PDB file of C-alpha atoms in Angstrom:
ATOM      1  CA  MET A   1     -34.350 -82.726 -13.389  1.00  0.00           C
ATOM      2  CA  SER A   2     -34.936 -79.337 -11.654  1.00  0.00           C
ATOM      3  CA  LYS A   3     -33.397 -76.427 -13.156  1.00  0.00           C
ATOM      4  CA  PHE A   4     -32.945 -74.833  -9.889  1.00  0.00           C
ATOM      5  CA  LYS A   5     -29.638 -75.523  -7.884  1.00  0.00           C
ATOM      6  CA  LYS A   6     -29.504 -76.175  -4.385  1.00  0.00           C
ATOM      7  CA  LYS A   7     -27.393 -73.389  -2.548  1.00  0.00           C
ATOM      8  CA  ARG A   8     -24.282 -74.942  -1.436  1.00  0.00           C
ATOM      9  CA  GLY A   9     -22.990 -73.697   1.928  1.00  0.00           C
ATOM     10  CA  LYS A  10     -25.767 -73.086   4.432  1.00  0.00           C
ATOM     11  CA  ALA A  11     -23.273 -70.268   6.189  1.00  0.00           C
ATOM     12  CA  MET A  12     -24.025 -66.557   6.207  1.00  0.00           C
ATOM     13  CA  PRO A  13     -21.786 -64.877   4.032  1.00  0.00           C
ATOM     14  CA  THR A  14     -19.477 -62.500   6.356  1.00  0.00           C
ATOM     15  CA  ILE A  15     -20.355 -58.842   6.691  1.00  0.00           C
ATOM     16  CA  SER A  16     -18.089 -56.464   4.935  1.00  0.00           C
ATOM     17  CA  THR A  17     -16.249 -54.385   7.740  1.00  0.00           C
ATOM     18  CA  ALA A  18     -14.828 -52.214   4.858  1.00  0.00           C
ATOM     19  CA  SER A  19     -17.455 -49.426   5.820  1.00  0.00           C
ATOM     20  CA  LEU A  20     -16.802 -49.416   9.702  1.00  0.00           C
ATOM     21  CA  PRO A  21     -14.506 -46.641   9.805  1.00  0.00           C
ATOM     22  CA  ASP A  22     -16.679 -44.312   7.983  1.00  0.00           C
ATOM     23  CA  ILE A  23     -19.452 -44.919  10.329  1.00  0.00           C
ATOM     24  CA  ILE A  24     -17.368 -44.464  13.182  1.00  0.00           C
ATOM     25  CA  PHE A  25     -15.749 -41.285  11.687  1.00  0.00           C
ATOM     26  CA  MET A  26     -19.331 -40.116  11.011  1.00  0.00           C
ATOM     27  CA  LEU A  27     -20.138 -40.662  14.760  1.00  0.00           C
ATOM     28  CA  LEU A  28     -16.955 -38.942  15.797  1.00  0.00           C
ATOM     29  CA  PHE A  29     -17.857 -35.843  13.578  1.00  0.00           C
ATOM     30  CA  PHE A  30     -21.031 -35.770  14.747  1.00  0.00           C
ATOM     31  CA  PHE A  31     -19.954 -35.660  18.331  1.00  0.00           C
ATOM     32  CA  MET A  32     -17.295 -33.122  17.552  1.00  0.00           C
ATOM     33  CA  VAL A  33     -19.852 -30.886  16.208  1.00  0.00           C
ATOM     34  CA  VAL A  34     -22.424 -31.031  18.849  1.00  0.00           C
ATOM     35  CA  THR A  35     -20.335 -30.773  22.058  1.00  0.00           C
ATOM     36  CA  VAL A  36     -18.129 -28.259  23.460  1.00  0.00           C
ATOM     37  CA  LEU A  37     -14.755 -29.010  24.982  1.00  0.00           C
ATOM     38  CA  ARG A  38     -15.135 -29.220  28.812  1.00  0.00           C
ATOM     39  CA  GLN A  39     -13.437 -25.770  29.897  1.00  0.00           C
ATOM     40  CA  SER A  40     -13.136 -26.650  33.530  1.00  0.00           C
ATOM     41  CA  GLU A  41     -14.149 -29.252  35.930  1.00  0.00           C
ATOM     42  CA  LEU A  42     -17.069 -28.294  38.043  1.00  0.00           C
ATOM     43  CA  GLN A  43     -16.374 -28.503  41.744  1.00  0.00           C
ATOM     44  CA  LEU A  44     -20.032 -27.584  42.583  1.00  0.00           C
ATOM     45  CA  LYS A  45     -22.991 -29.543  42.278  1.00  0.00           C
ATOM     46  CA  VAL A  46     -25.306 -27.604  39.866  1.00  0.00           C
ATOM     47  CA  VAL A  47     -28.744 -28.734  38.866  1.00  0.00           C
ATOM     48  CA  THR A  48     -30.360 -25.885  37.052  1.00  0.00           C
ATOM     49  CA  PRO A  49     -34.128 -25.473  37.579  1.00  0.00           C
ATOM     50  CA  GLU A  50     -36.945 -25.957  34.740  1.00  0.00           C
ATOM     51  CA  ALA A  51     -38.642 -23.327  32.872  1.00  0.00           C
ATOM     52  CA  THR A  52     -40.515 -22.885  29.666  1.00  0.00           C
ATOM     53  CA  GLU A  53     -39.640 -19.436  28.336  1.00  0.00           C
ATOM     54  CA  LEU A  54     -36.071 -20.239  27.213  1.00  0.00           C
ATOM     55  CA  THR A  55     -33.857 -18.685  24.567  1.00  0.00           C
ATOM     56  CA  LYS A  56     -31.008 -20.095  23.108  1.00  0.00           C
ATOM     57  CA  LEU A  57     -27.560 -19.021  23.671  1.00  0.00           C
ATOM     58  CA  ASP A  58     -25.974 -18.454  20.146  1.00  0.00           C
ATOM     59  CA  ASP A  59     -22.504 -17.439  20.040  1.00  0.00           C
ATOM     60  CA  LYS A  60     -20.558 -19.281  22.702  1.00  0.00           C
ATOM     61  CA  GLN A  61     -17.664 -16.946  22.386  1.00  0.00           C
ATOM     62  CA  LEU A  62     -19.797 -14.255  23.902  1.00  0.00           C
ATOM     63  CA  VAL A  63     -21.042 -16.066  26.827  1.00  0.00           C
ATOM     64  CA  ASN A  64     -19.071 -16.357  30.057  1.00  0.00           C
ATOM     65  CA  TYR A  65     -20.406 -18.730  33.074  1.00  0.00           C
ATOM     66  CA  ILE A  66     -20.770 -18.197  36.636  1.00  0.00           C
ATOM     67  CA  TYR A  67     -21.523 -21.242  38.596  1.00  0.00           C
ATOM     68  CA  ILE A  68     -23.443 -21.140  42.144  1.00  0.00           C
ATOM     69  CA  GLY A  69     -23.919 -23.967  44.096  1.00  0.00           C
ATOM     70  CA  LYS A  70     -22.911 -26.123  46.933  1.00  0.00           C
ATOM     71  CA  PRO A  71     -19.566 -27.831  46.581  1.00  0.00           C
ATOM     72  CA  THR A  72     -19.386 -31.426  45.576  1.00  0.00           C
ATOM     73  CA  PRO A  73     -18.675 -34.194  48.264  1.00  0.00           C
ATOM     74  CA  LYS A  74     -15.242 -34.159  46.805  1.00  0.00           C
ATOM     75  CA  TYR A  75     -14.812 -30.679  47.703  1.00  0.00           C
ATOM     76  CA  VAL A  76     -16.441 -30.651  51.113  1.00  0.00           C
ATOM     77  CA  ASP A  77     -13.378 -30.641  52.936  1.00  0.00           C
ATOM     78  CA  ILE A  78     -11.730 -27.657  51.399  1.00  0.00           C
ATOM     79  CA  TYR A  79     -14.714 -25.501  50.985  1.00  0.00           C
ATOM     80  CA  GLY A  80     -17.587 -26.448  53.282  1.00  0.00           C
ATOM     81  CA  THR A  81     -21.083 -26.976  52.684  1.00  0.00           C
ATOM     82  CA  ALA A  82     -22.215 -23.266  52.209  1.00  0.00           C
ATOM     83  CA  PRO A  83     -23.052 -22.262  48.584  1.00  0.00           C
ATOM     84  CA  GLN A  84     -19.773 -21.081  46.563  1.00  0.00           C
ATOM     85  CA  ILE A  85     -19.152 -19.408  43.372  1.00  0.00           C
ATOM     86  CA  GLN A  86     -17.091 -20.723  40.752  1.00  0.00           C
ATOM     87  CA  LEU A  87     -15.509 -18.841  37.834  1.00  0.00           C
ATOM     88  CA  ASN A  88     -13.532 -20.715  35.322  1.00  0.00           C
ATOM     89  CA  ASP A  89     -11.944 -23.651  37.043  1.00  0.00           C
ATOM     90  CA  LYS A  90     -11.788 -22.346  40.583  1.00  0.00           C
ATOM     91  CA  ILE A  91     -14.115 -21.716  43.333  1.00  0.00           C
ATOM     92  CA  SER A  92     -13.749 -17.747  43.753  1.00  0.00           C
ATOM     93  CA  LYS A  93     -15.211 -14.698  46.203  1.00  0.00           C
ATOM     94  CA  ILE A  94     -17.688 -12.381  44.944  1.00  0.00           C
ATOM     95  CA  ASN A  95     -15.088  -9.489  44.453  1.00  0.00           C
ATOM     96  CA  GLU A  96     -13.382 -11.544  41.973  1.00  0.00           C
ATOM     97  CA  ILE A  97     -16.082 -11.170  39.414  1.00  0.00           C
ATOM     98  CA  PRO A  98     -15.237  -7.886  37.823  1.00  0.00           C
ATOM     99  CA  PHE A  99     -11.570  -9.213  37.042  1.00  0.00           C
ATOM    100  CA  PHE A 100     -13.137 -12.355  35.679  1.00  0.00           C
ATOM    101  CA  LEU A 101     -15.364 -10.453  33.374  1.00  0.00           C
ATOM    102  CA  LEU A 102     -12.530  -8.218  32.071  1.00  0.00           C
ATOM    103  CA  ASP A 103     -10.669 -11.055  31.685  1.00  0.00           C
ATOM    104  CA  HIS A 104     -13.265 -12.716  29.296  1.00  0.00           C
ATOM    105  CA  LYS A 105     -13.780  -9.387  27.615  1.00  0.00           C
ATOM    106  CA  LYS A 106     -10.303  -8.954  26.218  1.00  0.00           C
ATOM    107  CA  ASP A 107     -10.370 -11.694  23.873  1.00  0.00           C
ATOM    108  CA  ILE A 108     -13.470 -10.150  22.143  1.00  0.00           C
ATOM    109  CA  PRO A 109     -13.459  -7.555  19.754  1.00  0.00           C
ATOM    110  CA  GLU A 110     -14.831  -4.512  20.921  1.00  0.00           C
ATOM    111  CA  LYS A 111     -18.089  -3.785  18.826  1.00  0.00           C
ATOM    112  CA  LYS A 112     -19.261  -7.070  20.341  1.00  0.00           C
ATOM    113  CA  HIS A 113     -19.043  -6.090  23.922  1.00  0.00           C
ATOM    114  CA  GLY A 114     -22.613  -5.228  24.178  1.00  0.00           C
ATOM    115  CA  LEU A 115     -23.524  -8.782  23.264  1.00  0.00           C
ATOM    116  CA  ILE A 116     -21.705 -10.462  25.921  1.00  0.00           C
ATOM    117  CA  THR A 117     -23.945 -12.566  28.071  1.00  0.00           C
ATOM    118  CA  THR A 118     -23.195 -14.098  31.581  1.00  0.00           C
ATOM    119  CA  SER A 119     -24.781 -17.369  31.959  1.00  0.00           C
ATOM    120  CA  LEU A 120     -25.785 -17.705  35.585  1.00  0.00           C
ATOM    121  CA  ARG A 121     -25.852 -21.567  36.198  1.00  0.00           C
ATOM    122  CA  VAL A 122     -27.206 -21.832  39.504  1.00  0.00           C
ATOM    123  CA  ASP A 123     -28.335 -24.882  41.663  1.00  0.00           C
ATOM    124  CA  GLY A 124     -32.158 -24.775  42.006  1.00  0.00           C
ATOM    125  CA  GLU A 125     -31.985 -25.429  45.865  1.00  0.00           C
ATOM    126  CA  ILE A 126     -29.656 -22.569  46.352  1.00  0.00           C
ATOM    127  CA  THR A 127     -31.200 -19.390  48.397  1.00  0.00           C
ATOM    128  CA  MET A 128     -31.476 -16.162  46.693  1.00  0.00           C
ATOM    129  CA  GLY A 129     -29.162 -14.244  49.006  1.00  0.00           C
ATOM    130  CA  ILE A 130     -25.970 -15.269  47.129  1.00  0.00           C
ATOM    131  CA  VAL A 131     -27.666 -14.956  43.970  1.00  0.00           C
ATOM    132  CA  THR A 132     -28.620 -11.342  44.682  1.00  0.00           C
ATOM    133  CA  ASP A 133     -25.028 -10.592  45.551  1.00  0.00           C
ATOM    134  CA  VAL A 134     -23.850 -11.864  42.444  1.00  0.00           C
ATOM    135  CA  LYS A 135     -26.312  -9.727  40.396  1.00  0.00           C
ATOM    136  CA  THR A 136     -25.241  -6.532  42.316  1.00  0.00           C
ATOM    137  CA  GLU A 137     -22.085  -7.171  41.357  1.00  0.00           C
ATOM    138  CA  LEU A 138     -22.724  -7.703  37.753  1.00  0.00           C
ATOM    139  CA  ARG A 139     -24.879  -4.670  37.608  1.00  0.00           C
ATOM    140  CA  LYS A 140     -21.866  -2.740  39.274  1.00  0.00           C
ATOM    141  CA  ALA A 141     -19.662  -4.246  36.818  1.00  0.00           C
ATOM    142  CA  GLY A 142     -22.143  -3.040  33.953  1.00  0.00           C
ATOM    143  CA  GLN A 143     -22.663  -6.503  32.692  1.00  0.00           C
ATOM    144  CA  LEU A 144     -26.143  -6.413  32.321  1.00  0.00           C
ATOM    145  CA  ARG A 145     -27.309  -9.263  29.861  1.00  0.00           C
ATOM    146  CA  VAL A 146     -27.718 -12.008  31.863  1.00  0.00           C
ATOM    147  CA  ASN A 147     -29.234 -15.402  31.033  1.00  0.00           C
ATOM    148  CA  TYR A 148     -30.547 -17.741  33.915  1.00  0.00           C
ATOM    149  CA  SER A 149     -29.677 -21.115  32.801  1.00  0.00           C
ATOM    150  CA  ALA A 150     -32.682 -23.572  32.720  1.00  0.00           C
ATOM    151  CA  LYS A 151     -33.990 -26.913  31.438  1.00  0.00           C
ATOM    152  CA  THR A 152     -36.839 -27.047  29.385  1.00  0.00           C
ATOM    153  CA  ARG A 153     -39.979 -28.072  31.583  1.00  0.00           C
ATOM    154  CA  GLN A 154     -42.278 -30.533  29.908  1.00  0.00           C
ATOM    155  CA  ARG A 155     -44.983 -31.109  32.430  1.00  0.00           C
ATOM    156  CA  ASP A 156     -47.368 -28.792  33.749  1.00  0.00           C
ATOM    157  CA  LEU A 157     -46.827 -27.083  36.891  1.00  0.00           C
TER     158      LEU A 157
ATOM    159  CA  MET B   1      -8.833 -47.635  10.859  1.00  0.00           C
ATOM    160  CA  ALA B   2     -11.670 -48.283  12.906  1.00  0.00           C
ATOM    161  CA  ASP B   3      -9.822 -48.670  15.769  1.00  0.00           C
ATOM    162  CA  ILE B   4      -8.217 -45.509  15.509  1.00  0.00           C
ATOM    163  CA  ALA B   5     -11.708 -44.070  14.959  1.00  0.00           C
ATOM    164  CA  PHE B   6     -13.042 -45.530  17.920  1.00  0.00           C
ATOM    165  CA  LEU B   7     -10.217 -44.246  19.954  1.00  0.00           C
ATOM    166  CA  LEU B   8     -10.745 -40.820  18.778  1.00  0.00           C
ATOM    167  CA  LEU B   9     -14.582 -41.246  19.365  1.00  0.00           C
ATOM    168  CA  ILE B  10     -14.182 -42.551  22.887  1.00  0.00           C
ATOM    169  CA  PHE B  11     -11.576 -39.867  23.764  1.00  0.00           C
ATOM    170  CA  PHE B  12     -14.132 -36.985  22.581  1.00  0.00           C
ATOM    171  CA  LEU B  13     -16.937 -38.781  24.275  1.00  0.00           C
ATOM    172  CA  THR B  14     -15.219 -38.430  27.580  1.00  0.00           C
ATOM    173  CA  THR B  15     -13.747 -35.169  27.432  1.00  0.00           C
ATOM    174  CA  THR B  16     -16.699 -33.117  26.072  1.00  0.00           C
ATOM    175  CA  GLU B  17     -20.126 -32.438  27.501  1.00  0.00           C
ATOM    176  CA  ILE B  18     -23.360 -31.435  25.764  1.00  0.00           C
ATOM    177  CA  VAL B  19     -24.354 -28.257  27.679  1.00  0.00           C
ATOM    178  CA  GLU B  20     -27.829 -27.258  27.441  1.00  0.00           C
ATOM    179  CA  GLU B  21     -27.431 -23.529  26.357  1.00  0.00           C
ATOM    180  CA  LYS B  22     -30.632 -22.549  27.306  1.00  0.00           C
ATOM    181  CA  GLY B  23     -32.308 -20.059  29.695  1.00  0.00           C
ATOM    182  CA  LEU B  24     -34.343 -17.244  30.843  1.00  0.00           C
ATOM    183  CA  LEU B  25     -32.630 -14.000  29.055  1.00  0.00           C
ATOM    184  CA  VAL B  26     -33.054 -10.923  31.476  1.00  0.00           C
ATOM    185  CA  LYS B  27     -31.605  -7.602  31.324  1.00  0.00           C
ATOM    186  CA  LEU B  28     -30.704  -5.885  34.628  1.00  0.00           C
ATOM    187  CA  PRO B  29     -31.346  -2.650  35.556  1.00  0.00           C
ATOM    188  CA  PRO B  30     -27.867  -0.474  35.441  1.00  0.00           C
ATOM    189  CA  TRP B  31     -26.345   0.226  39.069  1.00  0.00           C
ATOM    190  CA  GLU B  32     -26.705   3.577  40.379  1.00  0.00           C
ATOM    191  CA  ASP B  33     -24.815   4.908  43.375  1.00  0.00           C
ATOM    192  CA  ASN B  34     -27.063   7.448  44.713  1.00  0.00           C
ATOM    193  CA  ARG B  35     -30.680   6.268  44.663  1.00  0.00           C
ATOM    194  CA  THR B  36     -33.089   7.990  42.598  1.00  0.00           C
ATOM    195  CA  GLU B  37     -36.259   9.001  44.031  1.00  0.00           C
ATOM    196  CA  ILE B  38     -38.646   6.289  44.809  1.00  0.00           C
ATOM    197  CA  LEU B  39     -41.803   6.776  42.493  1.00  0.00           C
ATOM    198  CA  HIS B  40     -45.175   5.826  43.736  1.00  0.00           C
ATOM    199  CA  PRO B  41     -47.234   4.822  40.703  1.00  0.00           C
ATOM    200  CA  PRO B  42     -51.090   4.524  41.406  1.00  0.00           C
ATOM    201  CA  LYS B  43     -51.797   1.345  43.132  1.00  0.00           C
ATOM    202  CA  ARG B  44     -54.260   0.295  40.502  1.00  0.00           C
ATOM    203  CA  ASN B  45     -51.015  -0.156  37.856  1.00  0.00           C
ATOM    204  CA  VAL B  46     -48.874  -2.216  40.273  1.00  0.00           C
ATOM    205  CA  PHE B  47     -48.871  -5.943  40.333  1.00  0.00           C
ATOM    206  CA  SER B  48     -46.961  -6.895  43.180  1.00  0.00           C
ATOM    207  CA  VAL B  49     -45.279 -10.173  43.550  1.00  0.00           C
ATOM    208  CA  LEU B  50     -43.958 -11.184  46.929  1.00  0.00           C
ATOM    209  CA  VAL B  51     -42.016 -14.343  47.582  1.00  0.00           C
ATOM    210  CA  ASN B  52     -41.153 -15.324  50.960  1.00  0.00           C
ATOM    211  CA  ASP B  53     -38.358 -17.577  52.488  1.00  0.00           C
ATOM    212  CA  ASN B  54     -40.841 -20.492  52.394  1.00  0.00           C
ATOM    213  CA  ASP B  55     -41.540 -20.119  48.822  1.00  0.00           C
ATOM    214  CA  GLU B  56     -44.981 -18.930  49.317  1.00  0.00           C
ATOM    215  CA  LEU B  57     -46.422 -16.068  46.891  1.00  0.00           C
ATOM    216  CA  LEU B  58     -48.205 -13.238  47.943  1.00  0.00           C
ATOM    217  CA  VAL B  59     -49.826 -11.490  44.965  1.00  0.00           C
ATOM    218  CA  ARG B  60     -51.401  -8.215  45.389  1.00  0.00           C
ATOM    219  CA  GLY B  61     -51.974  -9.322  49.289  1.00  0.00           C
ATOM    220  CA  GLU B  62     -53.347 -12.495  48.335  1.00  0.00           C
ATOM    221  CA  ARG B  63     -51.945 -15.954  48.534  1.00  0.00           C
ATOM    222  CA  ILE B  64     -51.782 -17.843  45.432  1.00  0.00           C
ATOM    223  CA  ASP B  65     -50.300 -20.931  43.793  1.00  0.00           C
ATOM    224  CA  LEU B  66     -47.582 -20.485  41.328  1.00  0.00           C
ATOM    225  CA  ALA B  67     -49.603 -22.545  38.761  1.00  0.00           C
ATOM    226  CA  ASP B  68     -52.306 -19.357  38.967  1.00  0.00           C
ATOM    227  CA  LEU B  69     -50.062 -16.646  38.681  1.00  0.00           C
ATOM    228  CA  ARG B  70     -49.634 -16.708  34.719  1.00  0.00           C
ATOM    229  CA  ALA B  71     -53.513 -16.474  34.480  1.00  0.00           C
ATOM    230  CA  ARG B  72     -53.294 -13.913  37.327  1.00  0.00           C
ATOM    231  CA  THR B  73     -50.905 -11.697  35.318  1.00  0.00           C
ATOM    232  CA  LYS B  74     -52.502 -11.923  32.173  1.00  0.00           C
ATOM    233  CA  THR B  75     -55.858 -10.719  33.628  1.00  0.00           C
ATOM    234  CA  PHE B  76     -54.319  -7.933  35.438  1.00  0.00           C
ATOM    235  CA  ILE B  77     -52.334  -6.646  32.211  1.00  0.00           C
ATOM    236  CA  THR B  78     -55.539  -6.922  29.879  1.00  0.00           C
ATOM    237  CA  ASN B  79     -58.204  -6.006  32.307  1.00  0.00           C
ATOM    238  CA  PRO B  80     -60.666  -7.513  30.473  1.00  0.00           C
ATOM    239  CA  GLU B  81     -63.560  -6.184  32.504  1.00  0.00           C
ATOM    240  CA  GLN B  82     -62.222  -2.592  32.880  1.00  0.00           C
ATOM    241  CA  LEU B  83     -62.119  -2.845  36.498  1.00  0.00           C
ATOM    242  CA  SER B  84     -61.051   0.196  38.229  1.00  0.00           C
ATOM    243  CA  THR B  85     -58.768  -1.757  40.406  1.00  0.00           C
ATOM    244  CA  LEU B  86     -56.643  -2.773  37.312  1.00  0.00           C
ATOM    245  CA  PRO B  87     -54.656  -0.709  35.085  1.00  0.00           C
ATOM    246  CA  GLN B  88     -56.449   1.298  32.231  1.00  0.00           C
ATOM    247  CA  ASN B  89     -54.582  -0.369  29.617  1.00  0.00           C
ATOM    248  CA  PRO B  90     -51.321  -2.758  29.410  1.00  0.00           C
ATOM    249  CA  ARG B  91     -49.071   0.115  28.877  1.00  0.00           C
ATOM    250  CA  ARG B  92     -49.851   1.400  32.347  1.00  0.00           C
ATOM    251  CA  ALA B  93     -49.022  -2.036  34.027  1.00  0.00           C
ATOM    252  CA  ILE B  94     -46.114  -2.368  36.152  1.00  0.00           C
ATOM    253  CA  ILE B  95     -44.884  -5.723  37.643  1.00  0.00           C
ATOM    254  CA  SER B  96     -42.955  -5.556  40.804  1.00  0.00           C
ATOM    255  CA  LEU B  97     -41.352  -8.798  42.142  1.00  0.00           C
ATOM    256  CA  LYS B  98     -39.706  -8.784  45.668  1.00  0.00           C
ATOM    257  CA  ASN B  99     -38.176 -11.990  47.262  1.00  0.00           C
ATOM    258  CA  ASP B 100     -36.480 -12.820  50.280  1.00  0.00           C
ATOM    259  CA  ARG B 101     -32.794 -13.671  50.687  1.00  0.00           C
ATOM    260  CA  GLY B 102     -34.020 -17.165  51.769  1.00  0.00           C
ATOM    261  CA  THR B 103     -36.458 -17.744  48.520  1.00  0.00           C
ATOM    262  CA  SER B 104     -35.132 -20.584  46.925  1.00  0.00           C
ATOM    263  CA  TYR B 105     -33.644 -20.077  43.273  1.00  0.00           C
ATOM    264  CA  ALA B 106     -35.987 -22.487  41.830  1.00  0.00           C
ATOM    265  CA  THR B 107     -39.142 -20.688  42.981  1.00  0.00           C
ATOM    266  CA  TYR B 108     -37.541 -17.391  42.016  1.00  0.00           C
ATOM    267  CA  LEU B 109     -36.848 -18.498  38.427  1.00  0.00           C
ATOM    268  CA  GLY B 110     -40.519 -20.206  38.416  1.00  0.00           C
ATOM    269  CA  VAL B 111     -42.091 -16.976  39.217  1.00  0.00           C
ATOM    270  CA  TYR B 112     -39.870 -14.949  36.763  1.00  0.00           C
ATOM    271  CA  ASN B 113     -40.917 -17.603  33.999  1.00  0.00           C
ATOM    272  CA  GLU B 114     -44.438 -17.073  34.695  1.00  0.00           C
ATOM    273  CA  LEU B 115     -44.584 -13.485  34.423  1.00  0.00           C
ATOM    274  CA  GLN B 116     -42.364 -13.758  31.479  1.00  0.00           C
ATOM    275  CA  ALA B 117     -44.660 -16.429  29.740  1.00  0.00           C
ATOM    276  CA  ALA B 118     -47.738 -14.020  30.562  1.00  0.00           C
ATOM    277  CA  TYR B 119     -46.216 -11.445  28.484  1.00  0.00           C
ATOM    278  CA  ASN B 120     -45.215 -13.989  25.825  1.00  0.00           C
ATOM    279  CA  GLU B 121     -48.630 -15.209  25.486  1.00  0.00           C
ATOM    280  CA  LEU B 122     -50.051 -11.698  25.329  1.00  0.00           C
ATOM    281  CA  TRP B 123     -47.435 -10.626  22.325  1.00  0.00           C
ATOM    282  CA  ASP B 124     -48.395 -13.805  20.487  1.00  0.00           C
ATOM    283  CA  GLU B 125     -52.229 -12.993  21.036  1.00  0.00           C
ATOM    284  CA  ALA B 126     -51.663  -9.569  19.705  1.00  0.00           C
ATOM    285  CA  ALA B 127     -49.380 -10.781  16.787  1.00  0.00           C
ATOM    286  CA  GLN B 128     -51.754 -13.233  15.813  1.00  0.00           C
ATOM    287  CA  GLU B 129     -54.398 -10.701  15.926  1.00  0.00           C
ATOM    288  CA  ARG B 130     -52.493  -8.100  14.005  1.00  0.00           C
ATOM    289  CA  PHE B 131     -50.455  -9.862  11.609  1.00  0.00           C
ATOM    290  CA  GLY B 132     -51.926 -13.470  11.582  1.00  0.00           C
ATOM    291  CA  VAL B 133     -48.370 -15.003  12.688  1.00  0.00           C
ATOM    292  CA  PRO B 134     -47.201 -15.986  16.102  1.00  0.00           C
ATOM    293  CA  TYR B 135     -44.703 -13.539  17.771  1.00  0.00           C
ATOM    294  CA  SER B 136     -41.359 -14.637  17.062  1.00  0.00           C
ATOM    295  CA  GLU B 137     -37.973 -13.716  15.944  1.00  0.00           C
ATOM    296  CA  GLU B 138     -38.834 -14.222  12.412  1.00  0.00           C
ATOM    297  CA  LEU B 139     -41.383 -11.235  12.819  1.00  0.00           C
ATOM    298  CA  PRO B 140     -39.907  -8.026  11.444  1.00  0.00           C
ATOM    299  CA  ILE B 141     -38.390  -5.764  13.753  1.00  0.00           C
ATOM    300  CA  GLU B 142     -41.099  -2.983  13.457  1.00  0.00           C
ATOM    301  CA  GLN B 143     -43.789  -5.028  13.930  1.00  0.00           C
ATOM    302  CA  ARG B 144     -42.345  -6.434  17.258  1.00  0.00           C
ATOM    303  CA  ARG B 145     -41.606  -3.061  18.415  1.00  0.00           C
ATOM    304  CA  ALA B 146     -45.209  -1.919  17.672  1.00  0.00           C
ATOM    305  CA  ILE B 147     -46.602  -4.872  19.974  1.00  0.00           C
ATOM    306  CA  ARG B 148     -44.101  -4.449  22.635  1.00  0.00           C
ATOM    307  CA  SER B 149     -44.850  -0.743  22.728  1.00  0.00           C
ATOM    308  CA  ASP B 150     -48.293  -1.468  23.242  1.00  0.00           C
ATOM    309  CA  ILE B 151     -47.787  -4.317  25.722  1.00  0.00           C
ATOM    310  CA  PRO B 152     -44.528  -3.267  27.475  1.00  0.00           C
ATOM    311  CA  LEU B 153     -42.966  -5.609  29.935  1.00  0.00           C
ATOM    312  CA  VAL B 154     -41.869  -3.552  32.913  1.00  0.00           C
ATOM    313  CA  LEU B 155     -40.790  -5.429  35.408  1.00  0.00           C
ATOM    314  CA  SER B 156     -39.165  -3.977  38.563  1.00  0.00           C
ATOM    315  CA  GLU B 157     -37.135  -6.122  41.177  1.00  0.00           C
ATOM    316  CA  ALA B 158     -36.835  -4.699  44.784  1.00  0.00           C
ATOM    317  CA  GLU B 159     -34.006  -5.289  46.904  1.00  0.00           C
ATOM    318  CA  PRO B 160     -34.696  -8.284  48.432  1.00  0.00           C
ATOM    319  CA  THR B 161     -35.652  -8.414  52.239  1.00  0.00           C
ATOM    320  CA  ASP B 162     -33.783 -10.391  54.791  1.00  0.00           C
ATOM    321  CA  ILE B 163     -35.266 -12.332  57.385  1.00  0.00           C
ATOM    322  CA  THR B 164     -32.395 -12.967  59.153  1.00  0.00           C
ATOM    323  CA  ILE B 165     -31.986  -9.170  60.103  1.00  0.00           C
ATOM    324  CA  ASP B 166     -35.522  -8.350  61.407  1.00  0.00           C
TER     325      ASP B 166
END
């Protein structure tokens, strides 16, 4: 004469999927906030070196990117294996840098021109020759704020 | 509903990338067409760092490892034993960096990073000593200026050598 009834079905109750869209939307918004739209396809292999004394680049509007590296296997036929410079979405010559800087500058209010930073994303295996040439070109163009892009180094030297 | 959200999610995952927006911030010297006269500061004030095309370091005429560079730089700047071969005070210290066109970028950045790290550590120590807080962006600008005028970072980069020419 027990007062406790036996549970009828042994089957598990189905999980409600009503909240699934909310979860997925949350994920979606998270990704939308933390990522940047890919501006251009990278035609070079760029693995930045590691460093410890890093500063963060805040305003992405004020940053322009110069990539230096060797072409990826897909582009070796066109550009060869020597290190190349990529501005926006195409491989360029060093003398195109001033125009590239001006082109980026024209969308930025004048009072913020002093804060424009050039992010140099250079492959660690590249030799300094081409990097020096780019630096010289930047100096000639008056673009002096430069950020050497690097990853955080965890281990000791 | 969830299907649509999934579709959007996957679209964003494939079209975006998480970029590490971090790096060493440096200020390049302005370009001058006519070279100004070359200054020769006293030898004791100059910390010369040469990097060759084999990524080897020569610091003040001595071969050292990259791992020792930070400590060396700090000793040079502070001159704890007041040696006559090191600068009288940190204000006079000049770091001179010269590399070859064949130096690898990773080594160059490693060296630059160590030199910057030496200064960052010294600024940190000075801030701890004077204001009891670490040196950071949160520190008022006057206090940061005070520290940086006592231990200024003077880094001069020479035109790289080119081994292929000689």
